[in-house]
Amino acid sequence: MISFTEENYLKIIYKLSAETDHEISTNSVAELTQTKAASVTDMLRKLSEKQLVSYQKYQGVRLTEKGENLALIVIRKHRLWEVFLVNKLGFNWDEVHEIAEELEHINSEELVQRLDEFLGFPQCDPHGDPIPDRNGRMPELGYKNLSEIGETQVVIMMGVSQHSTNFLQYLAKIGLNLGVIIEVIEINDFDKSLTIKIGGDNQYFISYEVAKNILVKTF
Amino acid sequence: MISFTEENYLKIIYKLSAETDHEISTNSVAELTQTKAASVTDMLRKLSEKQLVSYQKYQGVRLTEKGENLALIVIRKHRLWEVFLVNKLGFNWDEVHEIAEELEHINSEELVQRLDEFLGFPQCDPHGDPIPDRNGRMPELGYKNLSEIGETQVVIMMGVSQHSTNFLQYLAKIGLNLGVIIEVIEINDFDKSLTIKIGGDNQYFISYEVAKNILVKTF
DNA sequence: ATATTTTTTTAGATTAGTCTAAAATTTATT
DNA sequence: AATAAATTTTAGACTAATCTAAAAAAATAT
């Protein structure tokens, strides 16, 4: 059996792995699990014994196939529950992350399958993140980060890759909601910050950091 | 904060309290929590420090008002999730107990309120057990145990007070489903076992033990 | 290439929840 | 009322997950 805590480590290692093809460092895991590096080291040894990660001390960690499958199951559950909370219970997209962090650990394959069906087999969650299917396959949605879009291009906002309440409320404030049309007016060479026009209307200045966390679809 | 485990103890003490107005014994709690008496003693001391139970050693335990409120919140969540699983996801009533045992510990008052609304503020769960409202008040459904019904009386089956898969599948086998009409044909003086007619049709012989766990409504 | 800084690991301790075995207390029996 | 039986508690130990402080290794800077 795999514990609540172990599942969390796997999920976090998975997320970090998505951004690099290097081994993942102990410290970066510690930051996301909100623990200390020493605790991470202990857990990595344990996960390694269970063959869920490959880990050599001082060399960082990566998921094995078995570990990745488990991580994908947790992510699938998280995202399906988010869809449930928003589409069925009427929560806002910036209110559901915490609750889904708990729901993602409920153990019942039957439940997940039925939930998926009840929700109409959604392809992505309320933040635009793809939902793995029952076999762990991620649908290819082809979204890009707003930071990769060139000047004068027009795109549609499809999601975010950062889910903190803070960030989502900032977006809501400047009118960056799912589905709005964004035109990149100008990119600042120096710090890669950009000026955008939202919904063909208001102009806003946003940092590279923000742009990197906004998912868009080109026409 | 109250832990998963503490919540379970409170829920179990609540259930035992419903059957008696005596203090609850350490052993009976141990049986339902699937732990040993020694572990229960430790936990009772801890719950007592938190003022969730009143407990004197060797004298058994009872819930304080604060403890009872928490127990009712857990029971409310358990029963609402069971309604969700059966009414929305299409599970059978004998498949939902285990899953609800996990879901009942999800922490979010907002979630429970919205779920309640989504389900149409149900009065009882799929086993006929009443669902406490947001203030912990149990609706008075006025059901009786089949074991209290006299000969020749006719009643409707409204629920069960025992949720093991075994028991529920036994009921399903002899046709004792929610809503069926039961006529008490004869009560055996010796062991209080009874002969009943189900749906005006088949006669069955059931033990006192079984009858005690069947909830019925009189006309 | 060496020294310094940063990262990671080890060692040893802590907390929650559990256990077994033995001691204490209560309840039941004669 | 004394003894036997059953129940409950204490004492001491274990596991999972965490921590701090110190040691070891790797990365960086001079």
PDB file of C-alpha atoms (C1' of nucleotides) in Angstrom, chain B residues 3 5 9 35-36 38-39 42 46 58-59, chain C residues 16-21 23-27:
ATOM      1  CA  SER B   3      -7.180  14.329  13.226  1.00  0.00           C
ATOM      2  CA  THR B   5      -8.241   9.146  13.748  1.00  0.00           C
ATOM      3  CA  TYR B   9     -13.220   7.601  17.594  1.00  0.00           C
ATOM      4  CA  THR B  35      -7.780  -1.586  17.676  1.00  0.00           C
ATOM      5  CA  LYS B  36      -6.806  -2.938  21.087  1.00  0.00           C
ATOM      6  CA  ALA B  38      -4.801  -0.261  25.345  1.00  0.00           C
ATOM      7  CA  SER B  39      -4.869   1.987  22.296  1.00  0.00           C
ATOM      8  CA  ASP B  42      -4.573   6.289  25.242  1.00  0.00           C
ATOM      9  CA  LYS B  46      -6.209  12.493  24.641  1.00  0.00           C
ATOM     10  CA  TYR B  58     -12.276   2.404  34.593  1.00  0.00           C
ATOM     11  CA  GLN B  59     -15.609   4.232  34.344  1.00  0.00           C
TER      12      GLN B  59
ATOM     13  C1'  DA C  16       0.783  10.298  16.751  1.00  0.00           C
ATOM     14  C1'  DG C  17      -1.081   6.075  16.806  1.00  0.00           C
ATOM     15  C1'  DT C  18      -0.507   1.611  17.534  1.00  0.00           C
ATOM     16  C1'  DC C  19       1.051  -2.904  19.841  1.00  0.00           C
ATOM     17  C1'  DT C  20       2.142  -6.720  23.730  1.00  0.00           C
ATOM     18  C1'  DA C  21       2.621  -8.104  28.306  1.00  0.00           C
ATOM     19  C1'  DA C  23      -0.356  -4.725  36.714  1.00  0.00           C
ATOM     20  C1'  DA C  24      -4.484  -2.661  38.612  1.00  0.00           C
ATOM     21  C1'  DT C  25      -9.326  -2.363  39.108  1.00  0.00           C
ATOM     22  C1'  DT C  26     -14.005  -3.760  38.678  1.00  0.00           C
ATOM     23  C1'  DT C  27     -17.530  -7.267  38.227  1.00  0.00           C
TER      24       DT C  27
END
